Backbone as JSON, one array per atom type, in Angstrom:
{
  "sequence": "VSYMDALVGNIISALESTGQREKTIVIFTSDHGYHLGEHDLWQKVSIHEESAKVPLIICVPGKKPAVCNSLSELIDLYPTVSKLCSLKIPGNNQGKDISAMLDDPTVKVRDAVLSSGKGRLLRTEKWAYLDYGKTGELYNMEKDPKQYTNLFSDPKHAAILKGLRDQLKSKLNVIGQNDLNPNR",
  "N": [[10.66, 16.47, 29.26], [13.36, 17.14, 29.22], [14.22, 15.95, 26.85], [12.7, 17.38, 25.0], [13.77, 19.9, 25.47], [16.39, 19.53, 24.54], [15.87, 19.14, 21.81], [14.82, 21.63, 21.17], [17.15, 23.09, 21.38], [18.48, 22.1, 19.09], [16.87, 23.21, 17.08], [17.24, 25.95, 17.56], [19.97, 26.11, 16.96], [19.86, 25.52, 14.21], [18.4, 27.75, 13.32], [20.25, 29.75, 13.94], [22.37, 29.05, 12.23], [21.27, 29.64, 9.78], [20.86, 32.31, 9.86], [18.49, 33.28, 10.89], [17.88, 33.48, 13.58], [17.83, 35.85, 15.21], [15.44, 37.04, 14.56], [13.35, 35.42, 15.25], [10.91, 33.97, 17.28], [10.69, 31.25, 19.37], [8.48, 28.77, 20.41], [7.58, 26.11, 22.42], [5.26, 23.71, 23.47], [2.64, 21.75, 24.97], [-0.6, 20.24, 24.68], [-1.47, 18.71, 26.75], [-0.36, 16.77, 29.61], [0.98, 13.54, 30.54], [0.18, 10.43, 31.87], [2.33, 8.03, 33.27], [1.96, 5.63, 34.63], [1.6, 6.72, 37.14], [-0.59, 7.09, 39.89], [-1.73, 4.72, 39.18], [-2.43, 4.97, 36.51], [-2.52, 5.4, 32.92], [-1.62, 7.28, 30.05], [-3.51, 10.23, 29.08], [-5.82, 10.53, 31.23], [-6.97, 11.76, 33.34], [-7.27, 14.59, 35.57], [-5.15, 15.04, 37.14], [-1.93, 16.22, 38.31], [0.06, 15.15, 36.58], [-1.21, 14.96, 34.11], [-2.25, 17.52, 33.71], [-0.2, 19.42, 33.93], [2.05, 20.97, 31.75], [4.88, 21.13, 29.49], [6.52, 24.22, 28.8], [8.28, 26.13, 26.75], [9.77, 29.1, 25.96], [11.53, 30.9, 23.75], [13.19, 33.74, 23.17], [14.75, 36.12, 21.1], [17.55, 37.78, 22.47], [16.81, 37.44, 25.12], [17.68, 36.03, 28.26], [18.17, 32.58, 29.05], [16.08, 30.9, 31.42], [14.55, 29.28, 34.24], [11.19, 29.11, 35.03], [8.67, 28.84, 37.39], [6.14, 29.81, 37.65], [2.54, 30.03, 37.56], [0.65, 29.52, 34.6], [-1.52, 29.65, 31.71], [-2.47, 28.01, 28.65], [-3.94, 29.79, 27.11], [-2.68, 32.12, 27.6], [-0.66, 32.43, 25.82], [-1.35, 33.71, 23.39], [-1.79, 36.6, 23.99], [0.78, 37.06, 24.95], [2.6, 36.46, 22.84], [1.62, 38.35, 21.05], [2.31, 40.75, 22.38], [5.14, 40.46, 22.45], [5.64, 40.7, 19.74], [4.97, 43.26, 19.27], [2.27, 43.79, 18.75], [-1.18, 44.79, 18.96], [-3.1, 43.88, 21.77], [-6.21, 42.46, 21.96], [-8.97, 43.79, 23.85], [-10.94, 42.04, 24.81], [-9.75, 39.66, 25.29], [-9.07, 36.7, 27.1], [-6.72, 35.64, 27.96], [-3.53, 36.2, 29.59], [-0.79, 38.41, 29.42], [2.32, 37.04, 29.69], [4.89, 37.83, 29.32], [6.59, 39.28, 30.98], [7.67, 37.41, 32.67], [9.77, 36.41, 31.25], [11.86, 38.14, 31.6], [12.06, 38.23, 34.33], [11.93, 35.51, 36.16], [10.59, 35.14, 38.55], [8.26, 36.49, 38.56], [4.76, 36.69, 39.07], [1.82, 36.02, 37.41], [-0.66, 34.87, 37.4], [-2.93, 33.76, 39.93], [-4.2, 31.41, 40.05], [-4.91, 28.53, 37.99], [-6.85, 26.92, 35.43], [-7.94, 23.73, 34.43], [-9.53, 21.33, 32.37], [-11.36, 18.33, 31.84], [-12.08, 15.2, 32.52], [-13.75, 16.26, 34.65], [-12.91, 19.17, 36.61], [-10.01, 21.08, 37.18], [-8.69, 23.2, 39.53], [-5.87, 24.94, 40.03], [-3.65, 26.21, 42.31], [-0.7, 27.84, 43.61], [-0.28, 26.5, 46.01], [-2.38, 24.64, 46.3], [-4.28, 21.93, 44.83], [-7.3, 21.49, 43.43], [-9.57, 19.2, 42.49], [-12.44, 18.94, 40.82], [-15.37, 17.12, 40.64], [-18.06, 17.54, 40.43], [-20.3, 16.55, 42.66], [-18.4, 15.27, 44.15], [-14.84, 15.14, 44.8], [-11.32, 15.99, 44.79], [-8.65, 17.05, 46.87], [-5.54, 18.49, 47.24], [-2.57, 19.28, 48.98], [-0.14, 20.86, 47.5], [2.38, 21.69, 48.23], [3.15, 20.06, 50.34], [2.48, 17.57, 49.37], [3.26, 16.88, 46.55], [2.98, 14.83, 44.69], [0.41, 14.07, 44.86], [-0.89, 12.14, 46.67], [-2.3, 12.09, 49.09], [-5.49, 12.61, 49.65], [-7.33, 15.32, 50.63], [-9.93, 16.09, 50.53], [-12.26, 15.26, 51.98], [-11.57, 15.87, 54.53], [-12.36, 17.45, 57.47], [-10.79, 19.5, 58.54], [-9.9, 20.93, 56.44], [-12.03, 22.21, 55.31], [-12.66, 24.97, 55.05], [-10.68, 25.85, 53.29], [-11.33, 24.3, 51.07], [-13.89, 25.33, 50.49], [-13.19, 27.97, 49.78], [-11.66, 27.46, 47.46], [-13.61, 26.26, 45.87], [-15.35, 28.44, 45.52], [-13.6, 30.15, 44.15], [-13.2, 28.66, 41.82], [-15.82, 28.65, 40.79], [-16.13, 31.4, 40.27], [-14.12, 31.77, 38.33], [-15.11, 30.14, 36.28], [-17.45, 31.53, 35.69], [-16.39, 33.87, 34.56], [-15.14, 32.79, 32.3], [-17.4, 31.9, 30.96], [-18.38, 34.25, 29.98], [-17.54, 34.96, 27.4], [-16.86, 35.66, 23.9], [-17.39, 33.34, 22.53], [-19.42, 32.03, 23.69], [-22.61, 31.09, 23.13], [-24.84, 31.59, 24.66], [-24.73, 33.95, 26.03]],
  "CA": [[11.02, 17.87, 29.13], [14.78, 17.19, 28.85], [14.31, 15.61, 25.43], [12.17, 18.52, 24.26], [14.75, 20.96, 25.62], [17.5, 19.22, 23.62], [15.4, 19.38, 20.44], [14.75, 23.09, 21.0], [18.54, 23.48, 21.09], [18.74, 21.8, 17.68], [16.16, 24.2, 16.26], [17.94, 27.23, 17.73], [21.21, 25.99, 16.17], [19.49, 25.63, 12.79], [18.06, 29.16, 13.08], [21.5, 30.52, 13.96], [23.17, 28.75, 11.04], [20.62, 30.22, 8.6], [20.72, 33.75, 10.06], [17.11, 33.62, 11.26], [17.7, 33.43, 15.02], [17.53, 37.14, 15.83], [14.09, 37.5, 14.24], [12.43, 34.29, 15.43], [10.5, 33.53, 18.62], [10.41, 29.81, 19.35], [7.65, 28.33, 21.54], [7.2, 24.69, 22.45], [4.38, 23.35, 24.57], [1.79, 20.6, 24.7], [-1.97, 20.48, 25.15], [-1.67, 17.97, 28.0], [0.71, 15.89, 30.07], [0.78, 12.13, 30.26], [0.45, 9.5, 32.97], [3.2, 6.9, 32.98], [1.77, 4.72, 35.74], [1.25, 7.43, 38.37], [-1.99, 6.88, 40.3], [-2.15, 3.52, 38.45], [-3.05, 5.43, 35.27], [-1.71, 5.56, 31.73], [-2.1, 8.26, 29.08], [-4.2, 11.38, 29.7], [-7.14, 10.04, 31.63], [-7.38, 12.43, 34.57], [-6.84, 15.99, 35.67], [-4.05, 15.12, 38.1], [-0.78, 17.02, 37.9], [0.78, 14.55, 35.46], [-1.94, 15.26, 32.87], [-2.56, 18.94, 33.56], [1.02, 20.22, 33.8], [2.67, 20.79, 30.44], [6.1, 21.91, 29.29], [6.39, 25.47, 28.05], [9.58, 26.74, 26.47], [9.67, 30.3, 25.14], [12.89, 31.35, 23.45], [13.06, 35.03, 22.5], [16.06, 36.74, 20.87], [17.97, 38.78, 23.45], [16.4, 37.08, 26.48], [18.51, 34.99, 28.86], [17.42, 31.38, 29.46], [15.79, 30.79, 32.85], [13.45, 28.38, 34.6], [10.11, 29.83, 35.71], [7.66, 27.92, 37.89], [4.88, 30.52, 37.85], [1.36, 29.47, 36.9], [0.17, 30.14, 33.37], [-2.43, 28.81, 30.93], [-2.16, 28.1, 27.22], [-4.57, 30.99, 26.54], [-1.77, 33.24, 27.82], [0.32, 32.52, 24.73], [-1.77, 34.7, 22.39], [-1.39, 37.97, 24.34], [2.23, 37.12, 25.14], [3.22, 36.57, 21.51], [1.22, 39.65, 20.52], [3.16, 41.77, 23.02], [6.52, 40.29, 21.99], [5.69, 41.13, 18.34], [4.49, 44.65, 19.25], [0.91, 43.84, 18.22], [-2.19, 45.17, 19.94], [-3.81, 42.76, 22.4], [-7.63, 42.84, 22.08], [-9.46, 43.95, 25.21], [-11.81, 40.94, 25.24], [-8.94, 38.45, 25.4], [-9.03, 36.19, 28.47], [-5.35, 35.29, 28.32], [-2.73, 37.25, 30.22], [0.57, 38.54, 28.9], [3.3, 36.52, 30.64], [6.23, 38.15, 28.83], [7.43, 39.77, 32.09], [8.36, 36.25, 33.23], [10.98, 36.17, 30.47], [12.9, 38.98, 32.19], [12.15, 37.92, 35.76], [11.17, 34.27, 36.33], [9.84, 35.11, 39.81], [7.0, 37.23, 38.35], [3.52, 35.92, 39.15], [0.78, 36.65, 36.61], [-1.92, 34.24, 37.79], [-2.97, 33.13, 41.25], [-4.78, 30.07, 39.85], [-5.14, 28.14, 36.6], [-7.94, 25.97, 35.26], [-7.81, 22.67, 33.43], [-10.74, 20.52, 32.41], [-11.35, 17.04, 31.17], [-13.05, 14.42, 33.3], [-13.85, 17.11, 35.83], [-12.2, 20.45, 36.48], [-8.9, 21.27, 38.1], [-8.25, 24.55, 39.86], [-4.53, 24.76, 40.59], [-2.94, 27.38, 42.81], [0.66, 27.42, 43.96], [-0.3, 25.59, 47.15], [-3.47, 23.65, 46.29], [-4.88, 21.37, 43.62], [-8.68, 21.09, 43.7], [-10.14, 18.46, 41.37], [-13.89, 18.98, 41.02], [-16.15, 16.17, 39.83], [-19.47, 17.78, 40.74], [-20.57, 16.35, 44.09], [-17.2, 14.75, 44.8], [-13.63, 15.78, 44.31], [-10.05, 15.7, 45.44], [-7.95, 18.25, 47.32], [-4.16, 18.15, 47.58], [-1.63, 20.33, 49.34], [0.95, 20.61, 46.56], [3.66, 21.94, 48.89], [3.45, 18.89, 51.17], [2.13, 16.33, 48.67], [3.27, 17.21, 45.11], [2.61, 13.65, 43.88], [-1.04, 13.92, 45.04], [-1.23, 10.84, 47.26], [-3.17, 12.23, 50.26], [-6.67, 13.39, 49.3], [-7.85, 16.04, 51.8], [-11.26, 16.58, 50.17], [-13.25, 14.96, 53.02], [-11.0, 16.2, 55.84], [-13.02, 18.66, 57.99], [-9.81, 20.55, 58.83], [-9.65, 21.68, 55.21], [-13.33, 22.64, 54.77], [-12.61, 26.39, 54.66], [-9.85, 25.93, 52.08], [-12.13, 23.72, 49.99], [-14.93, 26.31, 50.14], [-12.54, 29.06, 49.06], [-11.29, 26.99, 46.13], [-14.87, 26.1, 45.12], [-15.79, 29.79, 45.15], [-12.67, 30.64, 43.14], [-13.51, 27.93, 40.59], [-17.09, 29.17, 40.28], [-15.86, 32.73, 39.74], [-13.35, 31.62, 37.08], [-16.02, 29.59, 35.27], [-18.34, 32.63, 35.28], [-15.63, 34.74, 33.65], [-14.97, 32.06, 31.04], [-18.71, 31.86, 30.32], [-18.72, 35.56, 29.43], [-16.69, 35.29, 26.25], [-17.59, 35.78, 22.63], [-17.68, 32.01, 21.99], [-20.56, 31.5, 24.43], [-23.83, 31.5, 22.43], [-25.92, 31.87, 25.62], [-24.5, 35.15, 26.84]],
  "C": [[12.48, 17.99, 28.7], [14.96, 16.91, 27.36], [13.84, 16.78, 24.58], [13.16, 19.68, 24.31], [15.93, 20.76, 24.67], [17.1, 19.5, 22.18], [15.24, 20.87, 20.16], [16.15, 23.62, 20.69], [18.91, 23.23, 19.65], [18.09, 22.83, 16.76], [16.85, 25.56, 16.35], [19.25, 27.22, 16.92], [20.93, 26.14, 14.68], [19.12, 27.07, 12.43], [19.31, 30.02, 13.04], [22.3, 30.3, 12.68], [22.56, 29.32, 9.76], [20.39, 31.73, 8.74], [19.32, 34.19, 10.47], [16.9, 33.79, 12.77], [17.24, 34.75, 15.62], [16.17, 37.71, 15.45], [13.05, 36.4, 14.38], [12.18, 34.02, 16.9], [10.13, 32.06, 18.5], [9.62, 29.45, 20.61], [7.34, 26.85, 21.37], [6.35, 24.44, 23.67], [3.61, 22.1, 24.17], [0.4, 20.92, 25.21], [-2.28, 19.7, 26.43], [-0.43, 17.17, 28.34], [0.31, 14.44, 29.84], [1.1, 11.3, 31.5], [1.33, 8.37, 32.48], [3.17, 5.94, 34.17], [1.45, 5.4, 37.06], [-0.24, 7.25, 38.64], [-2.59, 5.66, 39.59], [-2.84, 3.87, 37.13], [-2.02, 5.52, 34.15], [-2.4, 6.54, 30.8], [-2.71, 9.47, 29.8], [-5.62, 10.94, 30.02], [-7.64, 10.73, 32.89], [-7.0, 13.9, 34.49], [-5.82, 16.14, 36.8], [-2.88, 15.89, 37.48], [-0.08, 16.47, 36.66], [0.09, 14.83, 34.12], [-2.1, 16.75, 32.63], [-1.32, 19.8, 33.34], [1.69, 19.92, 32.47], [3.98, 21.56, 30.36], [5.78, 23.18, 28.52], [7.78, 26.09, 27.94], [9.33, 27.92, 25.54], [11.08, 30.84, 24.98], [12.79, 32.61, 22.58], [14.46, 35.62, 22.29], [16.36, 37.82, 21.92], [17.59, 38.48, 24.88], [17.28, 35.95, 26.99], [17.66, 33.79, 29.23], [17.24, 31.36, 30.97], [14.66, 29.78, 33.03], [12.45, 29.18, 35.42], [9.05, 28.82, 36.13], [6.32, 28.59, 38.16], [3.75, 29.86, 37.06], [1.02, 30.25, 35.64], [-0.75, 29.15, 32.67], [-2.07, 28.97, 29.45], [-2.81, 29.32, 26.57], [-3.71, 32.23, 26.76], [-0.77, 33.42, 26.67], [-0.06, 33.59, 23.7], [-1.39, 36.13, 22.79], [0.12, 38.12, 24.53], [2.95, 37.28, 23.81], [2.86, 37.91, 20.88], [2.11, 40.76, 21.07], [4.59, 41.68, 22.51], [6.7, 40.76, 20.55], [5.18, 42.55, 18.16], [3.13, 44.79, 18.58], [-0.05, 44.22, 19.33], [-2.91, 43.92, 20.46], [-5.27, 43.19, 22.56], [-8.08, 42.87, 23.54], [-10.29, 42.78, 25.7], [-11.05, 39.62, 25.38], [-8.87, 37.99, 26.85], [-7.64, 35.75, 28.9], [-4.64, 36.48, 28.93], [-1.33, 37.23, 29.62], [1.56, 38.08, 29.98], [4.73, 36.88, 30.25], [7.14, 38.7, 29.93], [8.2, 38.63, 32.74], [9.67, 35.96, 32.49], [12.15, 37.0, 30.99], [13.13, 38.67, 33.66], [11.3, 36.68, 36.04], [10.42, 34.16, 37.66], [8.5, 35.84, 39.69], [5.82, 36.27, 38.4], [2.45, 36.69, 38.38], [-0.6, 36.12, 37.0], [-1.83, 33.67, 39.19], [-3.57, 31.73, 41.17], [-4.94, 29.81, 38.36], [-6.2, 27.04, 36.57], [-7.59, 24.96, 34.18], [-9.09, 21.85, 33.5], [-10.57, 19.28, 31.56], [-12.45, 16.23, 31.82], [-13.18, 15.09, 34.67], [-13.12, 18.41, 35.55], [-11.13, 20.52, 37.55], [-8.68, 22.76, 38.29], [-6.93, 24.38, 40.6], [-3.99, 26.11, 41.03], [-1.52, 26.92, 43.13], [0.63, 26.35, 45.05], [-1.29, 24.44, 47.0], [-3.83, 23.17, 44.89], [-6.26, 20.88, 44.01], [-9.24, 20.47, 42.43], [-11.63, 18.31, 41.64], [-14.59, 18.03, 40.06], [-17.64, 16.36, 40.06], [-19.69, 17.64, 42.24], [-19.36, 15.81, 44.85], [-15.98, 15.48, 44.26], [-12.4, 15.3, 45.05], [-9.4, 17.04, 45.79], [-6.55, 17.83, 47.78], [-3.38, 19.4, 47.94], [-0.36, 20.07, 48.52], [2.33, 20.92, 47.14], [4.09, 20.71, 49.69], [3.29, 17.56, 50.42], [2.1, 16.55, 47.15], [2.9, 16.04, 44.2], [1.13, 13.3, 44.04], [-1.43, 12.52, 45.52], [-2.25, 10.94, 48.39], [-4.32, 13.18, 49.93], [-7.28, 13.99, 50.56], [-9.28, 16.52, 51.59], [-12.27, 16.38, 51.3], [-12.75, 15.29, 54.42], [-11.62, 17.51, 56.34], [-12.05, 19.8, 58.28], [-9.54, 21.43, 57.61], [-10.94, 22.2, 54.56], [-13.3, 24.09, 54.29], [-11.77, 26.58, 53.4], [-10.64, 25.42, 50.88], [-13.22, 24.69, 49.54], [-14.33, 27.47, 49.34], [-12.17, 28.67, 47.64], [-12.53, 26.77, 45.26], [-15.38, 27.45, 44.64], [-14.9, 30.37, 44.04], [-12.92, 29.96, 41.8], [-14.79, 28.46, 39.96], [-16.9, 30.54, 39.63], [-15.12, 32.64, 38.4], [-14.24, 31.09, 35.96], [-17.01, 30.65, 34.79], [-17.65, 33.57, 34.31], [-15.47, 34.07, 32.29], [-16.28, 32.03, 30.26], [-19.11, 33.16, 29.67], [-17.81, 35.92, 28.26], [-17.49, 35.25, 24.96], [-17.86, 34.42, 21.97], [-18.91, 31.4, 22.65], [-21.85, 31.98, 23.77], [-24.96, 31.89, 23.38], [-25.72, 33.17, 26.39], [-25.42, 36.27, 26.43]]
}
């Protein structure tokens, strides 16, 4: 992220030197993270935090730089850019406008985000639920941000697991009701 941040600075400098800065929104992100030995894994081979969490830099003329740790999804970029460019956001769009985070980095737009690959990840501020069908993983991200202690089979967390499963099912139902789903 530090390297990417430095390169964004180079691009901003180039925009300033050519007079384009005040009319250009710059966004940098990635479609996935990357394991560098965490969990004994390399590359993007899981839905753990290292693969699911991605950098997101949004640089808008007139906005002060800030760090925001609120949850968002890549589908949120379309309505956000639309709003920043004063374009109409279609009603059937599943993304959420996160532009308020640019003025106040404490703003929360989502209570959970979804990632999929070899399973599905439902990530809230406190919990990471990795669903593999009949099995899974559950991590308390406040106490275990590196995801070392799997609480999936711990009876003390059964109610939390059920709530996250229900939340995942609900989110998947909403996603299934979009215009790309031929079975709706």
